[in-house]
Amino acid sequence: MSAPQRTQRLELDDQSLREWDATVLAADPENGIVLDRSAFYPGGGGQPPDHGVLLWGGVQTRIVGARKGDDLYLVPADADPLPPVGTAVRGAVDDPRRFALMRTHSGLHLLAGVVFRETGALVTGGNMQPLEARMDFNLPDVPEGFKDAVSAACAVEVAADRAISVSELPRDEAFATYPDLIRTATDLLPPDLEIVRIVDIAGLDTQADGGTHVASTRQIGRIEVVKMENKGKGFRRLRVRLHDA
């Protein structure tokens, strides 16, 4: 059995946290920096990793990414100094980037919820950058005016200001409580995952998810469905862009 990660994942419990104190557990140019506590989201579920800085001893180390492995590794910018093991640091996440990604990720959940409600279609893929994203669906038949109808339905759900909450349940209890918890065509949950993290848009969408999200649909802003593409028999791609409300 592999050893548990040493980094306490602060962003999973408090998605508003942007600054915190930590101690360096490991640091090398190849693997990166490991902290005892971190709010850097390492990426996953289509959401890119956070950027930010570590401040220590009057020095700044820029963080340009993060990744999960046997530990949570922060990726420093090339040529930036590495804080020695045992150093006390102040971590800070790039707030505009993180908030844009939170809006975008929540917007994709809203989009998935709207499409599932209207058509029963499941997600087959997706990706995002700050305020821009794509999502693919197993949708063989597209109703007339589908693109505009989806845009209008998303606008209604944003205006409804539905609460977005995060909870955790044991795996068996999660699937007993939420039979439609997996909204992807392929179940991507690791088979050995015992505790499932659940993101719920009240009254619209409930999914297993490990990313970061805003607190309500109104915070997402306006979702523009920019384009719909045919990606082969039975598959459609929706490209979206987010705007301030």
CSV table of C-alpha atoms in Angstrom, one decimal:
chain,number,residue,atom,x,y,z
A,1,MET,CA,0.0,0.0,0.0
A,2,SER,CA,1.4,3.4,-1.0
A,3,ALA,CA,2.0,6.0,1.7
A,4,PRO,CA,-0.6,8.8,2.0
A,5,GLN,CA,0.2,12.2,0.6
A,6,ARG,CA,1.8,14.4,3.2
A,7,THR,CA,0.2,17.6,2.0
A,8,GLN,CA,-3.0,18.8,3.6
A,9,ARG,CA,-5.3,19.9,0.8
A,10,LEU,CA,-6.7,23.2,2.1
A,11,GLU,CA,-8.6,24.1,-1.1
A,12,LEU,CA,-10.9,21.1,-0.9
A,13,ASP,CA,-12.3,22.4,2.4
A,14,ASP,CA,-12.2,26.1,1.8
A,15,GLN,CA,-12.4,27.2,-1.8
A,16,SER,CA,-12.2,30.8,-0.9
A,17,LEU,CA,-8.7,30.5,0.7
A,18,ARG,CA,-6.0,32.3,-1.2
A,19,GLU,CA,-3.1,32.7,1.4
A,20,TRP,CA,-1.8,30.4,4.1
A,21,ASP,CA,1.4,29.5,6.0
A,22,ALA,CA,3.2,26.2,5.4
A,23,THR,CA,6.5,24.4,5.8
A,24,VAL,CA,8.6,22.9,3.0
A,25,LEU,CA,8.8,19.1,3.2
A,26,ALA,CA,10.8,18.5,0.0
A,27,ALA,CA,12.2,20.6,-2.8
A,28,ASP,CA,14.2,19.7,-5.9
A,29,PRO,CA,14.4,20.9,-9.5
A,30,GLU,CA,13.1,17.6,-10.9
A,31,ASN,CA,10.0,16.9,-8.9
A,32,GLY,CA,9.1,20.3,-7.5
A,33,ILE,CA,8.2,21.5,-4.0
A,34,VAL,CA,6.1,19.6,-1.4
A,35,LEU,CA,4.5,21.6,1.4
A,36,ASP,CA,2.8,20.3,4.6
A,37,ARG,CA,-0.3,22.5,3.7
A,38,SER,CA,-1.3,23.8,0.3
A,39,ALA,CA,-4.3,25.5,-1.4
A,40,PHE,CA,-2.9,25.0,-4.9
A,41,TYR,CA,-5.4,22.9,-6.9
A,42,PRO,CA,-3.2,20.4,-8.8
A,43,GLY,CA,-5.6,20.0,-11.8
A,44,GLY,CA,-8.0,17.3,-12.7
A,45,GLY,CA,-11.5,16.8,-14.2
A,46,GLY,CA,-10.5,19.1,-17.0
A,47,GLN,CA,-9.6,22.0,-14.6
A,48,PRO,CA,-6.0,23.2,-15.0
A,49,PRO,CA,-3.7,23.6,-12.0
A,50,ASP,CA,-3.4,26.9,-10.1
A,51,HIS,CA,-0.6,29.4,-10.4
A,52,GLY,CA,0.7,31.6,-7.6
A,53,VAL,CA,3.8,32.3,-5.4
A,54,LEU,CA,5.7,31.1,-2.3
A,55,LEU,CA,7.2,33.9,-0.2
A,56,TRP,CA,10.1,33.1,2.1
A,57,GLY,CA,13.0,35.0,3.6
A,58,GLY,CA,12.4,38.0,1.4
A,59,VAL,CA,12.4,35.7,-1.7
A,60,GLN,CA,9.6,35.0,-4.1
A,61,THR,CA,9.3,31.6,-5.9
A,62,ARG,CA,6.7,31.6,-8.7
A,63,ILE,CA,4.5,28.5,-8.9
A,64,VAL,CA,3.4,27.8,-12.5
A,65,GLY,CA,1.6,24.5,-11.9
A,66,ALA,CA,1.0,21.6,-9.5
A,67,ARG,CA,0.6,17.9,-10.0
A,68,LYS,CA,-0.5,14.9,-8.0
A,69,GLY,CA,1.8,11.9,-7.5
A,70,ASP,CA,2.9,10.1,-4.4
A,71,ASP,CA,2.8,13.7,-3.0
A,72,LEU,CA,1.4,17.0,-4.1
A,73,TYR,CA,4.2,18.7,-6.1
A,74,LEU,CA,4.3,22.4,-6.8
A,75,VAL,CA,6.1,23.3,-10.1
A,76,PRO,CA,8.4,26.4,-9.7
A,77,ALA,CA,9.1,28.7,-12.6
A,78,ASP,CA,12.4,28.0,-14.3
A,79,ALA,CA,15.4,29.6,-12.6
A,80,ASP,CA,13.4,30.6,-9.5
A,81,PRO,CA,15.0,29.7,-6.2
A,82,LEU,CA,13.9,26.6,-4.3
A,83,PRO,CA,13.1,27.1,-0.6
A,84,PRO,CA,15.2,24.6,1.5
A,85,VAL,CA,13.5,21.8,3.4
A,86,GLY,CA,12.1,23.0,6.7
A,87,THR,CA,11.6,26.6,5.5
A,88,ALA,CA,8.5,28.4,6.6
A,89,VAL,CA,6.8,29.9,3.6
A,90,ARG,CA,3.7,32.0,2.8
A,91,GLY,CA,1.7,30.5,-0.1
A,92,ALA,CA,-0.6,32.6,-2.3
A,93,VAL,CA,-2.8,31.5,-5.2
A,94,ASP,CA,-3.3,33.7,-8.2
A,95,ASP,CA,-6.8,34.9,-7.3
A,96,PRO,CA,-8.1,36.1,-10.7
A,97,ARG,CA,-7.1,32.9,-12.5
A,98,ARG,CA,-8.5,30.7,-9.7
A,99,PHE,CA,-11.8,32.5,-9.6
A,100,ALA,CA,-12.1,32.4,-13.4
A,101,LEU,CA,-11.5,28.6,-13.3
A,102,MET,CA,-14.0,28.2,-10.5
A,103,ARG,CA,-16.6,30.1,-12.5
A,104,THR,CA,-15.8,28.0,-15.6
A,105,HIS,CA,-15.9,24.7,-13.8
A,106,SER,CA,-19.2,25.5,-12.2
A,107,GLY,CA,-20.5,26.7,-15.5
A,108,LEU,CA,-19.7,23.3,-17.1
A,109,HIS,CA,-21.6,21.5,-14.3
A,110,LEU,CA,-24.5,23.8,-15.0
A,111,LEU,CA,-24.3,23.1,-18.7
A,112,ALA,CA,-24.1,19.3,-18.1
A,113,GLY,CA,-27.1,19.6,-15.8
A,114,VAL,CA,-29.2,21.5,-18.4
A,115,VAL,CA,-28.3,19.1,-21.2
A,116,PHE,CA,-29.0,16.0,-19.1
A,117,ARG,CA,-32.3,17.4,-17.9
A,118,GLU,CA,-33.4,18.2,-21.5
A,119,THR,CA,-32.0,15.2,-23.4
A,120,GLY,CA,-30.6,12.6,-20.9
A,121,ALA,CA,-27.2,12.9,-22.7
A,122,LEU,CA,-24.1,12.1,-20.8
A,123,VAL,CA,-20.7,13.9,-20.9
A,124,THR,CA,-18.0,12.2,-23.0
A,125,GLY,CA,-15.2,14.7,-22.6
A,126,GLY,CA,-14.4,18.3,-21.8
A,127,ASN,CA,-11.6,20.8,-21.1
A,128,MET,CA,-11.4,24.3,-19.8
A,129,GLN,CA,-9.2,27.4,-19.6
A,130,PRO,CA,-10.1,30.5,-17.6
A,131,LEU,CA,-13.6,31.6,-18.9
A,132,GLU,CA,-13.5,29.3,-22.0
A,133,ALA,CA,-14.4,25.6,-22.2
A,134,ARG,CA,-15.7,22.8,-24.3
A,135,MET,CA,-17.9,19.9,-23.3
A,136,ASP,CA,-18.8,16.8,-25.4
A,137,PHE,CA,-22.0,14.8,-25.1
A,138,ASN,CA,-23.3,11.5,-26.4
A,139,LEU,CA,-26.2,13.2,-28.2
A,140,PRO,CA,-27.2,11.4,-31.4
A,141,ASP,CA,-30.2,13.6,-32.3
A,142,VAL,CA,-30.1,17.4,-31.9
A,143,PRO,CA,-33.5,19.2,-31.6
A,144,GLU,CA,-34.2,22.2,-33.8
A,145,GLY,CA,-32.7,25.3,-32.2
A,146,PHE,CA,-30.7,23.3,-29.6
A,147,LYS,CA,-27.8,25.7,-29.3
A,148,ASP,CA,-30.0,28.7,-28.6
A,149,ALA,CA,-32.3,26.7,-26.3
A,150,VAL,CA,-29.3,25.6,-24.2
A,151,SER,CA,-28.0,29.2,-24.0
A,152,ALA,CA,-31.4,30.4,-22.8
A,153,ALA,CA,-31.8,27.5,-20.3
A,154,CYS,CA,-28.3,28.3,-18.8
A,155,ALA,CA,-29.3,32.0,-18.5
A,156,VAL,CA,-32.4,31.0,-16.5
A,157,GLU,CA,-30.3,28.8,-14.1
A,158,VAL,CA,-27.7,31.5,-13.6
A,159,ALA,CA,-30.4,34.0,-12.7
A,160,ALA,CA,-32.0,31.5,-10.3
A,161,ASP,CA,-28.9,31.9,-8.1
A,162,ARG,CA,-28.9,28.3,-7.2
A,163,ALA,CA,-26.6,27.4,-4.3
A,164,ILE,CA,-23.5,25.2,-5.1
A,165,SER,CA,-22.3,23.1,-2.2
A,166,VAL,CA,-19.6,20.5,-1.6
A,167,SER,CA,-20.0,17.4,0.6
A,168,GLU,CA,-18.4,14.0,1.1
A,169,LEU,CA,-20.0,10.6,1.5
A,170,PRO,CA,-18.7,7.0,1.7
A,171,ARG,CA,-18.8,5.5,-1.8
A,172,ASP,CA,-21.8,3.1,-1.3
A,173,GLU,CA,-23.9,5.7,0.5
A,174,ALA,CA,-23.1,8.3,-2.2
A,175,PHE,CA,-24.4,6.1,-5.0
A,176,ALA,CA,-27.4,4.9,-3.0
A,177,THR,CA,-28.3,8.5,-2.3
A,178,TYR,CA,-27.6,9.8,-5.8
A,179,PRO,CA,-28.1,7.1,-8.5
A,180,ASP,CA,-27.2,9.6,-11.3
A,181,LEU,CA,-24.0,10.8,-9.5
A,182,ILE,CA,-21.8,9.9,-12.5
A,183,ARG,CA,-22.7,12.2,-15.4
A,184,THR,CA,-20.0,11.0,-17.7
A,185,ALA,CA,-20.5,8.2,-20.2
A,186,THR,CA,-17.5,6.4,-18.6
A,187,ASP,CA,-17.2,6.1,-14.8
A,188,LEU,CA,-13.8,7.8,-14.1
A,189,LEU,CA,-13.9,7.2,-10.3
A,190,PRO,CA,-10.9,5.1,-9.2
A,191,PRO,CA,-12.3,1.7,-8.0
A,192,ASP,CA,-10.4,2.0,-4.6
A,193,LEU,CA,-11.8,5.5,-3.8
A,194,GLU,CA,-13.7,5.1,-0.5
A,195,ILE,CA,-14.9,8.7,0.0
A,196,VAL,CA,-16.7,10.5,-2.8
A,197,ARG,CA,-16.6,14.3,-3.0
A,198,ILE,CA,-19.9,15.6,-4.3
A,199,VAL,CA,-20.7,18.9,-5.9
A,200,ASP,CA,-24.3,19.8,-5.9
A,201,ILE,CA,-26.1,22.6,-7.8
A,202,ALA,CA,-29.3,22.8,-5.8
A,203,GLY,CA,-32.2,21.4,-7.8
A,204,LEU,CA,-30.3,21.0,-11.0
A,205,ASP,CA,-27.1,18.8,-10.9
A,206,THR,CA,-25.3,16.5,-8.6
A,207,GLN,CA,-21.9,15.1,-9.6
A,208,ALA,CA,-18.9,13.4,-8.2
A,209,ASP,CA,-16.1,15.9,-8.6
A,210,GLY,CA,-12.8,16.9,-7.2
A,211,GLY,CA,-12.5,20.5,-8.5
A,212,THR,CA,-13.1,24.0,-7.1
A,213,HIS,CA,-16.4,25.9,-7.6
A,214,VAL,CA,-18.1,29.1,-6.9
A,215,ALA,CA,-20.8,29.3,-4.2
A,216,SER,CA,-23.8,30.0,-6.5
A,217,THR,CA,-24.9,29.9,-10.1
A,218,ARG,CA,-25.1,33.7,-10.2
A,219,GLN,CA,-21.4,33.9,-9.6
A,220,ILE,CA,-20.8,32.0,-12.8
A,221,GLY,CA,-21.9,34.9,-15.0
A,222,ARG,CA,-23.4,34.7,-18.4
A,223,ILE,CA,-22.7,31.5,-20.3
A,224,GLU,CA,-22.5,32.0,-24.1
A,225,VAL,CA,-22.7,28.8,-26.2
A,226,VAL,CA,-20.3,29.9,-28.9
A,227,LYS,CA,-20.5,26.9,-31.2
A,228,MET,CA,-21.8,23.4,-31.6
A,229,GLU,CA,-19.8,20.9,-33.5
A,230,ASN,CA,-20.5,17.4,-34.8
A,231,LYS,CA,-17.7,15.1,-33.5
A,232,GLY,CA,-18.9,11.9,-35.2
A,233,LYS,CA,-22.0,9.8,-35.1
A,234,GLY,CA,-23.9,10.4,-31.9
A,235,PHE,CA,-21.5,13.0,-30.4
A,236,ARG,CA,-21.8,16.7,-30.2
A,237,ARG,CA,-19.3,19.3,-28.8
A,238,LEU,CA,-20.5,22.6,-27.2
A,239,ARG,CA,-18.0,25.4,-26.9
A,240,VAL,CA,-18.8,28.0,-24.3
A,241,ARG,CA,-17.4,31.4,-23.2
A,242,LEU,CA,-18.2,33.1,-19.9
A,243,HIS,CA,-18.9,36.8,-19.4
A,244,ASP,CA,-19.5,39.0,-16.5
A,245,ALA,CA,-23.2,39.3,-15.8
